[in-house]
Coordinates of C-alpha atoms in Angstrom, one line a residue:
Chain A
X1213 CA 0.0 0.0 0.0
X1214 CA 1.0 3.4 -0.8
X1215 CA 0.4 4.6 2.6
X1216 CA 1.8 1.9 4.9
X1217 CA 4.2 4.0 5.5
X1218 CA 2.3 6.3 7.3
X1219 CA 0.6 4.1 9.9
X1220 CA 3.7 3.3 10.8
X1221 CA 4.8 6.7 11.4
X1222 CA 1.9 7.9 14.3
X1223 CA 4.2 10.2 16.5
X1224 CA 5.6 12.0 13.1
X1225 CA 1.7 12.6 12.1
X1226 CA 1.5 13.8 15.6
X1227 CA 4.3 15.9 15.5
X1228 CA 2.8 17.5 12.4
X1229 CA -0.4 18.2 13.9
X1230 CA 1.6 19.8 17.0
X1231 CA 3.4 22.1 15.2
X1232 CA 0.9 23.2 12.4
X1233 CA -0.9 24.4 15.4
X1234 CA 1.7 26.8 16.5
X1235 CA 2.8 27.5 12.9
X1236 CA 1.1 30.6 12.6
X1237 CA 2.5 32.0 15.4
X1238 CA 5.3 32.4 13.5
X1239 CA 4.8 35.1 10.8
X1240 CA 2.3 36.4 13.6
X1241 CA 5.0 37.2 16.2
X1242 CA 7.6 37.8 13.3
X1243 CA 5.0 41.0 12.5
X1244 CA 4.6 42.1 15.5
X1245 CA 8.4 41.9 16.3
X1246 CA 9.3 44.6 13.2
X1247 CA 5.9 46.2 13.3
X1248 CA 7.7 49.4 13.0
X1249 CA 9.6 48.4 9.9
X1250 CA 6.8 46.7 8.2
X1251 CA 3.6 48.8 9.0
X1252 CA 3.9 50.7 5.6
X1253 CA 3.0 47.5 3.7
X1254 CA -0.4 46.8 3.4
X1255 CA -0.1 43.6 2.4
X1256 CA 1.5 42.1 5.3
X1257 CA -1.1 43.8 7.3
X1258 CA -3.2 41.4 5.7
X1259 CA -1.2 38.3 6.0
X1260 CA -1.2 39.6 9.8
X1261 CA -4.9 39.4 9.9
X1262 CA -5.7 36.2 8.2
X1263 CA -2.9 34.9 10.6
X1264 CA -4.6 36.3 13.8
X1265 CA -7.9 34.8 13.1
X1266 CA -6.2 31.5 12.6
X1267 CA -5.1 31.3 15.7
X1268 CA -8.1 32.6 17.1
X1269 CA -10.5 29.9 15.4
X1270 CA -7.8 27.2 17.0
X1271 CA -8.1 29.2 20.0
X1272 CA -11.9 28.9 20.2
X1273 CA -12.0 25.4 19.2
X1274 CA -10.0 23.8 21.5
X1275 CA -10.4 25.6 24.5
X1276 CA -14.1 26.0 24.5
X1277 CA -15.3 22.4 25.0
X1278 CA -19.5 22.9 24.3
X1279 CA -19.6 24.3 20.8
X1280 CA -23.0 24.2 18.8
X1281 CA -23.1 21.5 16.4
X1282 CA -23.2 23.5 13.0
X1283 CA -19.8 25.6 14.8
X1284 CA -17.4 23.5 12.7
X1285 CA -19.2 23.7 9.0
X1286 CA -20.0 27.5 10.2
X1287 CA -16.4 28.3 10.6
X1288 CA -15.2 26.4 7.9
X1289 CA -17.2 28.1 5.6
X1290 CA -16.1 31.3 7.3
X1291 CA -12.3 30.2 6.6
X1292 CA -12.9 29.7 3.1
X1293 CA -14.2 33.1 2.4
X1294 CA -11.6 34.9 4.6
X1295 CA -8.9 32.7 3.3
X1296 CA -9.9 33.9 -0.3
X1297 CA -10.3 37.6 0.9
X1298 CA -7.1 37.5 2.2
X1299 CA -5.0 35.6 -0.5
X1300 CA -7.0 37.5 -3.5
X1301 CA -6.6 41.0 -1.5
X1302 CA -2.4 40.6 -1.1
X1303 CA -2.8 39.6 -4.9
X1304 CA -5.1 42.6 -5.7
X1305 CA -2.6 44.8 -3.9
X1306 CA 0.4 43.6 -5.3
X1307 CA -0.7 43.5 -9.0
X1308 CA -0.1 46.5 -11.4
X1309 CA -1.5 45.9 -14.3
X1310 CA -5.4 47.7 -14.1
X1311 CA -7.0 45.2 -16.3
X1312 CA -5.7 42.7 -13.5
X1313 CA -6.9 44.6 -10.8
X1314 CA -10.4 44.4 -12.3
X1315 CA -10.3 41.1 -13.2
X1316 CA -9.4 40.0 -9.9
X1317 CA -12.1 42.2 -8.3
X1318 CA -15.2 40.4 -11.3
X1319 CA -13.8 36.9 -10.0
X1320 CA -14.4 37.8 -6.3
X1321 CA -17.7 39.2 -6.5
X1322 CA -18.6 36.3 -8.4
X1323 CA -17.1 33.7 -6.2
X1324 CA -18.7 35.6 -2.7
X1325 CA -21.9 35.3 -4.5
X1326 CA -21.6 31.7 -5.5
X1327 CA -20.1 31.2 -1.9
X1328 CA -23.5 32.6 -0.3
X1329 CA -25.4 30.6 -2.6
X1330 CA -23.3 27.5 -1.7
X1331 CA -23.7 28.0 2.3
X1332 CA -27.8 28.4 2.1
X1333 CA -28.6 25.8 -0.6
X1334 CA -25.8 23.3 -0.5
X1335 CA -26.6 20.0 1.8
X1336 CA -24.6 19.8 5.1
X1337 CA -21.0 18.4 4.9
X1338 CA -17.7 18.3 6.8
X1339 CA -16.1 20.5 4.5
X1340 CA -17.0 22.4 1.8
X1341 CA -15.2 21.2 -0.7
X1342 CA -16.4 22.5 -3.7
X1343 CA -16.2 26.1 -2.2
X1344 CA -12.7 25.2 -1.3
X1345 CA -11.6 23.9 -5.2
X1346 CA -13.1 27.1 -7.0
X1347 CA -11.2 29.2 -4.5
X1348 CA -7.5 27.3 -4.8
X1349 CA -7.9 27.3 -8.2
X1350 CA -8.4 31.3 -8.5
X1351 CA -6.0 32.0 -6.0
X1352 CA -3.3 30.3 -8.2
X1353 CA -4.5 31.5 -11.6
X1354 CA -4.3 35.0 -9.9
X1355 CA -0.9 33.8 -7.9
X1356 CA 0.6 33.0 -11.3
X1357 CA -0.1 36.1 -12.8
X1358 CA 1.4 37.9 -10.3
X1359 CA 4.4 35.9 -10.8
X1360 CA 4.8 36.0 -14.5
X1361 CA 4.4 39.9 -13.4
X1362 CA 6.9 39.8 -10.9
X1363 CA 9.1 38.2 -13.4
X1364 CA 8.5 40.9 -16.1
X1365 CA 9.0 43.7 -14.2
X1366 CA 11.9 43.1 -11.4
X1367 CA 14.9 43.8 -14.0
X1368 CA 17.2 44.5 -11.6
X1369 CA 17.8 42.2 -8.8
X1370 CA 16.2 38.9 -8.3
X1371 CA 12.5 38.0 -8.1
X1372 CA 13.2 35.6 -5.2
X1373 CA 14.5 39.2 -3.0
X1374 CA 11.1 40.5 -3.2
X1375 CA 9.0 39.5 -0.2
X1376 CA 5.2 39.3 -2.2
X1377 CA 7.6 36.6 -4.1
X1378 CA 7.8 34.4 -0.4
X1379 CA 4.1 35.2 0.3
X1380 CA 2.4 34.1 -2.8
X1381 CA 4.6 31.0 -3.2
X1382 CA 3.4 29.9 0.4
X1383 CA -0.1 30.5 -1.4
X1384 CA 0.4 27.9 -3.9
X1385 CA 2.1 25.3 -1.8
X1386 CA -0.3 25.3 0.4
X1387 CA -3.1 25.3 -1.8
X1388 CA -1.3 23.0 -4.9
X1389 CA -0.9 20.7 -1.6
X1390 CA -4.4 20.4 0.0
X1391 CA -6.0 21.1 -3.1
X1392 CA -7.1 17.2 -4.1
X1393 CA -7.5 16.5 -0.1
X1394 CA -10.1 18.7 0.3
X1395 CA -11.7 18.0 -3.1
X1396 CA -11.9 14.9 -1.4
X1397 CA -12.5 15.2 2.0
X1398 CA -16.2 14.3 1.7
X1399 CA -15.0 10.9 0.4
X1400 CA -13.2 9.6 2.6
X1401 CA -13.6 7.4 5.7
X1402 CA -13.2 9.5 9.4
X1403 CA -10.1 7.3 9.9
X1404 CA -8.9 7.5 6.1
X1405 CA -9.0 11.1 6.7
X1406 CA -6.5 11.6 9.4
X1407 CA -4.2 10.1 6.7
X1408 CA -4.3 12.9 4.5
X1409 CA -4.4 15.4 7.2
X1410 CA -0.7 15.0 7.8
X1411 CA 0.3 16.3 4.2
X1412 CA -2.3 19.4 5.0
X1413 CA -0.5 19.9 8.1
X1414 CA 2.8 19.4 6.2
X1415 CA 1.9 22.2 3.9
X1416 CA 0.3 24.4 6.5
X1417 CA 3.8 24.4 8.3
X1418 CA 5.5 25.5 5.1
X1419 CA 2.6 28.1 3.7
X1420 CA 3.7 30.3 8.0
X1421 CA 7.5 29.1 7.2
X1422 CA 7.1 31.1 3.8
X1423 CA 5.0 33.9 5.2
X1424 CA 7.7 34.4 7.8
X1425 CA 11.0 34.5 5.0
X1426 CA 8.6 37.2 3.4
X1427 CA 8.7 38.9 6.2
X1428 CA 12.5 38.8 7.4
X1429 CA 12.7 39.7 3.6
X1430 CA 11.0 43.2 3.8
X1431 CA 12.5 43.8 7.5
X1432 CA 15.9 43.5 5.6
X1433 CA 15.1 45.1 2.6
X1434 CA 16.4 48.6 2.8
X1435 CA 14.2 51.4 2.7
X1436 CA 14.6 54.5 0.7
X1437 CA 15.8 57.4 2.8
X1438 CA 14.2 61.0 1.9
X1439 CA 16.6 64.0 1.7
X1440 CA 16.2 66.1 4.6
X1441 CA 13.9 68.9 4.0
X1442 CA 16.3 71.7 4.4
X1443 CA 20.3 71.6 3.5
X1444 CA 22.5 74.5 4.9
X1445 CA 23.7 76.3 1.9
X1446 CA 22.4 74.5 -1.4
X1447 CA 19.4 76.5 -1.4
X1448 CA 19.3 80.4 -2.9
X1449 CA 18.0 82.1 0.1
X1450 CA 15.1 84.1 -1.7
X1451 CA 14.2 86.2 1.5
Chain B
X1323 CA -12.2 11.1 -16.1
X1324 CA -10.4 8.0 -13.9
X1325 CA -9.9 10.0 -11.1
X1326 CA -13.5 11.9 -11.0
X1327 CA -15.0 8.2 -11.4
X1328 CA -12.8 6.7 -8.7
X1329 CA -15.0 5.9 -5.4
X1330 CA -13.7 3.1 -3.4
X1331 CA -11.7 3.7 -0.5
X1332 CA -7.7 2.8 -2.1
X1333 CA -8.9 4.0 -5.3
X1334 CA -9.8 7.7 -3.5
X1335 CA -6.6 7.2 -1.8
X1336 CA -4.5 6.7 -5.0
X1337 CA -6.2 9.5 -6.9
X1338 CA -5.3 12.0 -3.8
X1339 CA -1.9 10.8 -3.8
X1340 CA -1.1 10.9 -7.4
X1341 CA -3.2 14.4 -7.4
X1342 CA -1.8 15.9 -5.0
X1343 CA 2.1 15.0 -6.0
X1344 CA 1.3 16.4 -9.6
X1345 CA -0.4 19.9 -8.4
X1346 CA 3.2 20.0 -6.4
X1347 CA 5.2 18.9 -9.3
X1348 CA 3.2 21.3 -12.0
X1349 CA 3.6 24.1 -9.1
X1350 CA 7.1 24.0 -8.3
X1351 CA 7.7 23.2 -11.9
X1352 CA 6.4 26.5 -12.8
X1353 CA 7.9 28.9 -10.1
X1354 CA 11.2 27.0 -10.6
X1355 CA 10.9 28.4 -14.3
X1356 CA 9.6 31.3 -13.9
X1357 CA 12.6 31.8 -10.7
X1358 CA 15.2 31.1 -13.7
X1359 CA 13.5 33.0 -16.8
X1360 CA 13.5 36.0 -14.1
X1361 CA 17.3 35.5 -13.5
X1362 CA 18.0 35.0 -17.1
X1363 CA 16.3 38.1 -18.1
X1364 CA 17.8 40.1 -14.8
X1365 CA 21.6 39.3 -15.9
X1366 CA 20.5 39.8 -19.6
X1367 CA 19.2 43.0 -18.6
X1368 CA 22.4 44.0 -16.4
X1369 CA 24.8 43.0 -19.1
X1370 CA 23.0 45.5 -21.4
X1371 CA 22.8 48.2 -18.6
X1372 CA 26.7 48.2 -17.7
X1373 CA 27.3 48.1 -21.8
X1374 CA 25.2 51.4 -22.0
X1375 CA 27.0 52.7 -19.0
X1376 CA 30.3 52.3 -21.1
X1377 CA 29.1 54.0 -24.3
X1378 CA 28.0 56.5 -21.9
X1379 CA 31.3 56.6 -20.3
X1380 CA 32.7 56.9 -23.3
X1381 CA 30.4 59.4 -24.7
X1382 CA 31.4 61.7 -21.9
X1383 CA 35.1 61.2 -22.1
X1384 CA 34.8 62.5 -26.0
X1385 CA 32.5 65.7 -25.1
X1386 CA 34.8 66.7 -22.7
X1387 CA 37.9 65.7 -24.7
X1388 CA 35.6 68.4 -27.5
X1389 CA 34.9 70.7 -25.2
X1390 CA 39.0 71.2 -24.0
X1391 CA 39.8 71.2 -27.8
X1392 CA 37.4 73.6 -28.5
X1393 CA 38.7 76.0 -25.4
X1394 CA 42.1 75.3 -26.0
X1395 CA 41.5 76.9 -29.7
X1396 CA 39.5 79.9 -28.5
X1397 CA 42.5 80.5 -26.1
X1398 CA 45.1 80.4 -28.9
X1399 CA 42.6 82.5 -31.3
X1400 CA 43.2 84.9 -28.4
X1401 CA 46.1 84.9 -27.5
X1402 CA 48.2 84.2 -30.8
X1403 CA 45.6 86.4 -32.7
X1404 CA 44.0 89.3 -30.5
X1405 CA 46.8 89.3 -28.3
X1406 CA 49.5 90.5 -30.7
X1407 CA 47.2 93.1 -32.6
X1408 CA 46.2 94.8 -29.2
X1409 CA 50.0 95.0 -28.1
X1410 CA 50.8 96.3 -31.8
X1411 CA 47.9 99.0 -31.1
X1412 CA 49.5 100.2 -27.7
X1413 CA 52.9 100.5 -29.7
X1414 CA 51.5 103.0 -32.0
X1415 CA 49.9 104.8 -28.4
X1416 CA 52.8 104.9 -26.5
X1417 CA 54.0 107.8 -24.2
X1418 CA 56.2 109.1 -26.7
X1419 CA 53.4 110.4 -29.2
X1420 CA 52.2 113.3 -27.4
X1421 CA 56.2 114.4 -28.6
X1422 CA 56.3 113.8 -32.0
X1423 CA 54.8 116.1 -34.9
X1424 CA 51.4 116.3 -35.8
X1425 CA 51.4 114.3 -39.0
X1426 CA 53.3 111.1 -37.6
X1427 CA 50.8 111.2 -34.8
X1428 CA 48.0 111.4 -36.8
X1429 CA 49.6 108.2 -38.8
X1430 CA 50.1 106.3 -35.5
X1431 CA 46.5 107.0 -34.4
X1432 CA 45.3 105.6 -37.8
X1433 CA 47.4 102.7 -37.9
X1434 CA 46.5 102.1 -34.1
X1435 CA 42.4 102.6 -34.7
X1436 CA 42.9 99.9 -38.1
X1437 CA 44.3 97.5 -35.4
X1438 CA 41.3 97.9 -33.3
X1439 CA 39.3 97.2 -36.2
X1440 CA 41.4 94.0 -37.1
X1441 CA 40.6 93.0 -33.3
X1442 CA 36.8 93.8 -33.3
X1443 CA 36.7 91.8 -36.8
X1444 CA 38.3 88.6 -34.9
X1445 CA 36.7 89.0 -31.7
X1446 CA 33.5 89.1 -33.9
X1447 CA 34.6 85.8 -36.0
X1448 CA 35.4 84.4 -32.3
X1449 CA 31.7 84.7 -31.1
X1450 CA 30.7 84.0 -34.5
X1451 CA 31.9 80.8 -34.5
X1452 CA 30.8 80.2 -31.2
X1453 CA 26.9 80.7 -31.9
X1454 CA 25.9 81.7 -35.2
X1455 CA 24.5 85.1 -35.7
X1456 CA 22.2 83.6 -38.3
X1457 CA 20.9 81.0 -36.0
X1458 CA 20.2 82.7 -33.3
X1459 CA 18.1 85.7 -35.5
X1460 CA 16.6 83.6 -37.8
X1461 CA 16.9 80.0 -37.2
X1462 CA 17.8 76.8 -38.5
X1463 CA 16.4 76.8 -41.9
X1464 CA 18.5 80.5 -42.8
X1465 CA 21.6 79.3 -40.8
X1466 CA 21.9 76.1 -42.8
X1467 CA 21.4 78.0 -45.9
X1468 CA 24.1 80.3 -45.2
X1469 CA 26.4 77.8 -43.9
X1470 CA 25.9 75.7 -47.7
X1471 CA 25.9 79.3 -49.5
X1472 CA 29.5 79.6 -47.8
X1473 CA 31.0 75.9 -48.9
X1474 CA 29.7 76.3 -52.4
X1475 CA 30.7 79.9 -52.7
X1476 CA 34.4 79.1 -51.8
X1477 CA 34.1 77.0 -54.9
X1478 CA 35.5 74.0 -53.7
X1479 CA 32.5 72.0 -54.2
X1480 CA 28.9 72.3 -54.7
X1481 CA 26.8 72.4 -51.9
X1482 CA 23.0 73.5 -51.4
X1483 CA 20.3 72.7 -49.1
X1484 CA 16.8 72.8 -48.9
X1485 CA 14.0 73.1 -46.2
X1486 CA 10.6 71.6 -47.4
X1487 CA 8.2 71.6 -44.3
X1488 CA 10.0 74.3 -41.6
X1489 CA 7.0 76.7 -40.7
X1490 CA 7.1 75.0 -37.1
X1491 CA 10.4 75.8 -35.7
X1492 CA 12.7 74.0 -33.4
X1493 CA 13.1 74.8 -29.7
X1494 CA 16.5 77.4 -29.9
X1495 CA 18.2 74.7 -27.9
X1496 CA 17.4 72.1 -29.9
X1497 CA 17.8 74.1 -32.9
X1498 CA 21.5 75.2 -31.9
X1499 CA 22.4 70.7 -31.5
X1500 CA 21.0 70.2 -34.8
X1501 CA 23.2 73.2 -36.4
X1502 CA 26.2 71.6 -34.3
X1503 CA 25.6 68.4 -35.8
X1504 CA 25.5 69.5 -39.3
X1505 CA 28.0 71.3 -39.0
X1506 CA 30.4 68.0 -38.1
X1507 CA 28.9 66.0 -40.5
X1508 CA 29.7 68.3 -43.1
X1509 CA 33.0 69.3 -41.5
X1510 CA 33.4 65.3 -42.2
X1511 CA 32.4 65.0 -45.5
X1512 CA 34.6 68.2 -46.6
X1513 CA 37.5 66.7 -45.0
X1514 CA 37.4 63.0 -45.4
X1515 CA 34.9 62.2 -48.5
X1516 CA 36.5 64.1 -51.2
X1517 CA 33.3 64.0 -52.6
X1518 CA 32.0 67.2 -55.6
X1519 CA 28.8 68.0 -54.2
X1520 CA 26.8 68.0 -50.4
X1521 CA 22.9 68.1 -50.6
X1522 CA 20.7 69.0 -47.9
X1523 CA 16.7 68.1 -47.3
X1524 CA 14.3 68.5 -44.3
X1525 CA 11.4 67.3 -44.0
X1526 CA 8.5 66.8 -41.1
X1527 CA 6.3 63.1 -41.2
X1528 CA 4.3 62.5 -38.2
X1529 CA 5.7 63.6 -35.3
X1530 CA 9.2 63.7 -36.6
X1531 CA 11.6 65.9 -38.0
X1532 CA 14.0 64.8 -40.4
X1533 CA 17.2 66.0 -42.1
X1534 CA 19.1 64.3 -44.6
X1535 CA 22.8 65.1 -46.2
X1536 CA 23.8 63.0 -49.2
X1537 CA 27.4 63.7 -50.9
X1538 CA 29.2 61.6 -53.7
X1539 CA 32.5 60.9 -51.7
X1540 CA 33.8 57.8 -49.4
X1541 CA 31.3 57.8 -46.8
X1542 CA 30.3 55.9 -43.8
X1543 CA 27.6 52.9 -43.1
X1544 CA 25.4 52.4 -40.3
X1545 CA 28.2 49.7 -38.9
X1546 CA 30.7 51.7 -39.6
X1547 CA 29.5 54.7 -37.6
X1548 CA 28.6 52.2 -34.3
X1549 CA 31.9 50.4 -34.7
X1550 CA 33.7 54.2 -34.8
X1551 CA 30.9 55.2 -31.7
X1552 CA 32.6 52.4 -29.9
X1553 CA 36.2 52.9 -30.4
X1554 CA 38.5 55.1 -29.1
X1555 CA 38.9 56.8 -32.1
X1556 CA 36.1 59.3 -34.2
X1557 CA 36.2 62.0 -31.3
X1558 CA 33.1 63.8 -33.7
X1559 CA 31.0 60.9 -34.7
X1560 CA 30.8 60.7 -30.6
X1561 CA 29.9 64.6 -30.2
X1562 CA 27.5 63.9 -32.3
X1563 CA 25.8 60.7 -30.8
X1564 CA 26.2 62.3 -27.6
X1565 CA 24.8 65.6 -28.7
X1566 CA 21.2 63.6 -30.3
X1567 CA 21.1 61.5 -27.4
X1568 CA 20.3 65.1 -25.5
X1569 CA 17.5 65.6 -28.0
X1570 CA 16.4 62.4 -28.4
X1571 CA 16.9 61.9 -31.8
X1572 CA 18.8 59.2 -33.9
X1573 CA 21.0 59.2 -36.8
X1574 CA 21.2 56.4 -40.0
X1575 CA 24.3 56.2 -42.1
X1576 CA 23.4 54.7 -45.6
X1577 CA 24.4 54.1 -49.0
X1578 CA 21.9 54.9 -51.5
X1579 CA 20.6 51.7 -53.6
X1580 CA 22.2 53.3 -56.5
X1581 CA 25.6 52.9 -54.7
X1582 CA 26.2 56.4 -56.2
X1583 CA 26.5 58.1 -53.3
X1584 CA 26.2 58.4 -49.6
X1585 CA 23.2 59.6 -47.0
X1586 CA 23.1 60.7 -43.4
X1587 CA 19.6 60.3 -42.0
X1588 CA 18.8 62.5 -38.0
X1589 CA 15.6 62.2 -37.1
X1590 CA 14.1 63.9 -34.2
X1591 CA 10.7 64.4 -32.1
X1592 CA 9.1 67.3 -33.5
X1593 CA 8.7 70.3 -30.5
X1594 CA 4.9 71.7 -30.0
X1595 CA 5.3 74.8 -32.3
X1596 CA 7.9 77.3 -31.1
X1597 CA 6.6 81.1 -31.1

C-alpha cells in the first residue's frame, strides 16, 4: 500500500499536527516583532490578519469544549471566504496591471456570491469542498499572474529578494498541496482522513515558514531614505 | 475522467496521492521556471545596462575631450591672434606720441584705430563661431542655408540645401544641436569624403523631423558609424551621438541603392510649435 508507511509513522503525524498548530505564530510574532519596519505594507497587514484569526478559530476550538453542532461547517465556511479575501486581497494589492486589478475584483464578486449561494442551498458536509476547489484554483490562476508579473517587471535584482515573491509561493504550496484533499474530503472514511491530514498539516507548516522568510525579507530590505527637507547652503535664500 | 470516477476507498486514496504530488510537481515546476527566466532576463538586462554605461562613459570622455579642444582653440585665437594686434595697437599709443609732430601722430592713431578694427573683426569671428548670428536671428532653416551658401561659394564644391516643411520651428536649444551636428557632418564630409557635391533636405512626417545630407564621396555605413561610436577613435561621430542622445533623436548612415553616393539620415521628435 501506498500509505503503509504512514501508519507506521503515528508520533511523526503527531508531530505534524503539534506544530501546524503553533505554525502561525510564527509570521504572527515575526509581525509584531518589526511592526515598525513593516507597518507601511499593506499587504503584510493582511497576511497579519488572516494569521490572527487563525489562531483565534484554534483558540476557540480547542479551548471552548460545548460548541454548537453546526460551529465547525459555520467556521469552515467562514475560513474559506476569509482565506480567499485574504490571498486575492495581497494579490489585488500587489498586481499593477489595471485590467488585473479588475479582473481580480469580477472573479471575487462572483465567487462571494456563489459562496453565499453555496452555504444556504448546499446539503450539510464536513467541509466544503467545492467552495474550497473554485477558491485554490483562482488563488493560483491570480498567484501566477502575479508571478509572471513579478518576473517581467523586477529587472534589476532577483525576483526571489522581493518578499510578495515568499508570500504568494506559500499561497500555492499550500493550496497546490491540500488542493485534491479537500476535493476529497467528503469521500473519505473518518479514519482515512487523518491520513491525509498529515500532508495538509505538512503544507500548512510551510505556507507560515514562507509567510515568515517574506517577512525577514521586507524587514531586511532597505528602505529608501528621503533628503532632509532643508540643507545648509544648497538653497538660494530668496528672503 | 479516472480519477473523478474513482470511489472506493484505495482507489480515493490513490487519486489524492497521485493528485496531490502532480499539483506539487506542475507548481514547483512553474515557479522554478519562472525563478530562472526572471534570472536569465535580470543578468541579460544587467549586461545591457553596464554596456550602456560604457558608451555612456565613453560618450562623456569624447564631449569633454571636444569641449577642452574647443577652449584650447579659443585660447590660442586669443592669445596668438587678438593678443599681438592689441599690443601692436598700444605700440603706435605709447607715451612718446604726445612728442612727435602732428602728421606722424596722426599716422600712429590711424594705424593704431585699423588695429582695433582688425581685433573687433576677430573678436567678432570668435563669437561667431561660437553661436551663429544667423541662428540665433533667424533660425535653423537661414543658418543652414548660409552655412551651404558659404561651402559652395568658396568654390571647392557644390553644396545647397533645402527646407521643405519648416514653418514650425525647433526649440532654440534644440535648434543650436541640430546646427552643431550639421555642421560636423559636413566638417566630415569636406575633410574625409573628397566627394563634388553635399545636398541637404528636411522634411517633417508625423511627429518627426528629419534631415538628410547626401554627398558623392567615401562615406560611412550604419556599422561603420557604431563600430567608430565604440572605439577610441572618431572624437566627432561621438559629439554627435552624444549631442542627439540630449535631444532624443537618432541618426542612419546609408548608401543609396544606387551605390552612387552616400546619406546621413537625424531624425528627431518634433517640439509643439515654437513662437
Amino acid at each position: 500500500m501506498v500509505f503503509y508507511i504512514w501508519v507506521k509513522s503515528k508520533v511523526i503525524e503527531n508531530l505534524f499536527s503539534y506544530i501546524s498548530g503553533y505554525a502561525d505564530y510564527l509570521p504572527f510574532a515575526l509581525f509584531l516583532l518589526f511592526i515598525g519596519k513593516l507597518r507601511s505594507e499593506k499587504g503584510l497587514w493582511i497576511i497579519f490578519a488572516y494569521c490572527s484569526v487563525s489562531i483565534l478559530g484554534d483558540l476557540l476550538f480547542t479551548t471552548l469544549e460545548s460548541l454548537p453542532p453546526d460551529a465547525s461547517r459555520y467556521y469552515n465556511s467562514f475560513l474559506t471566504f476569509f482565506e480567499y479575501i485574504c490571498f486575492s486581497g495581497f494579490i489585488w494589492l500587489s498586481v499593477r496591471n489595471k485590467i488585473m486589478r479588475r479582473i481580480i475584483l469580477l472573479f471575487s464578486l462572483a465567487f462571494i456570491t456563489f459562496l453565499a449561494f453555496y452555504f444556504f442551498t448546499a446539503k450539510r458536509s464536513r467541509i466544503d469542498s467545492i467552495p474550497i476547489g473554485v477558491e485554490t484554483l483562482l488563488i493560483l490562476s491570480f498567484s501566477f499572474y502575479l508571478l509572471f508579473e513579478m518576473s517581467n517587471l523586477i529587472k534589476d535584482s532577483y525576483i526571489n529578494y522581493n518578499y510578495r515573491f515568499w508570500v504568494v509561493i506559500g499561497f500555492m504550496l499550500y493550496l497546490s498541496g491540500s488542493f485534491f484533499i479537500y476535493l476529497y474530503a467528503n469521500q473519505l472514511a473518518p479514519g482515512e482522513g487523518r491520513k491525509f491530514a498529515v500532508l495538509i498539516d505538512i503544507f500548512y507548516i510551510l505556507k507560515n515558514i514562507f509567510f515568515a522568510i517574506a517577512m525577514i525579507i521586507c524587514y531586511r530590505q532597505p528602505k529608501p531614505k528621503n533628503p532632509p527637507s532643508s540643507i545648509p547652503f544648497l538653497d538660494l535664500d530668496v528672503r | 475522467m479516472f480519477f473523478l470516477q474513482a470511489t472506493n476507498q484505495s482507489g480515493v486514496s490513490s487519486v489524492l496521492f497521485i493528485g496531490t504530488m502532480g499539483m506539487l510537481v506542475l507548481t514547483v515546476g512553474l515557479v522554478m521556471f519562472i525563478i530562472f527566466h526572471q534570472r536569465k532576463v535580470s543578468r541579460y538586462q544587467r549586461t545591457l545596462q553596464k554596456m550602456e554605461e560604457e558608451q555612456q562613459k565613453i560618450l562623456l570622455t569624447a564631449s569633454i575631450k571636444l569641449q577642452e579642444e574647443e577652449r584650447q582653440r579659443l585660447a590660442a585665437d586669443l592669445h596668438d591672434d587678438a593678443g599681438p594686434l592689441l599690443a601692436t595697437a598700444r605700440l603706435y599709443l605709447n607715451e612718446n606720441l604726445v612728442n612727435q609732430d602732428k602728421a606722424t601722430q596722426l599716422q600712429s592713431i590711424f594705424q593704431a584705430r585699423q588695429i582695433i578694427d582688425d581685433t573687433i573683426q576677430l573678436v567678432r569671428n570668435i563669437s561667431h563661431s561660437l553661436m551663429p548670428p544667423t541662428l540665433k536671428n533667424f533660425g535653423l532653416e537661414s543658418a543652414v542655408n548660409d552655412l551651404f551658401q558659404k561651402i559652395s561659394g568658396s568654390g571647392t564644391m557644390n553644396a545647397s540645401s533645402r527646407f521643405h516643411d519648416y514653418r514650425e520651428r525647433l526649440k532654440p536649444e534644440k535648434e543650436l544641436v541640430v546646427f552643431r551636428i550639421v555642421q560636423e557632418l559636413v566638417n566630415n564630409i569636406l575633410k574625409h569624403s573628397s566627394s563634388s557635391f553635399i545636398h541637404l533636405t528636411q522634411n517633417v512626417h508625423g511627429d518627426k523631423f528629419y534631415l538628410r545630407i547626401h554627398h558623392d564621396g567615401r562615406g560611412l555605413v550604419q556599422a561603420d558609424f557604431d563600430k567608430l561610436n565604440k572605439s577610441n577613435i572618431g572624437l566627432g561621430l561621438k559629439n554627435i551621438s552624444s549631442r542627439l542622445r540630449v535631444v532624443q533623436g537618432s541618426i542612419y548612415f546609408e548608401k543609396d541603392i544606387s551605390q552612387t553616393y552616400y546619406k546621413v539620415t537625424i531624425e528627431l521628435p518634433k517640439d509643439e510649435p515654437y513662437q
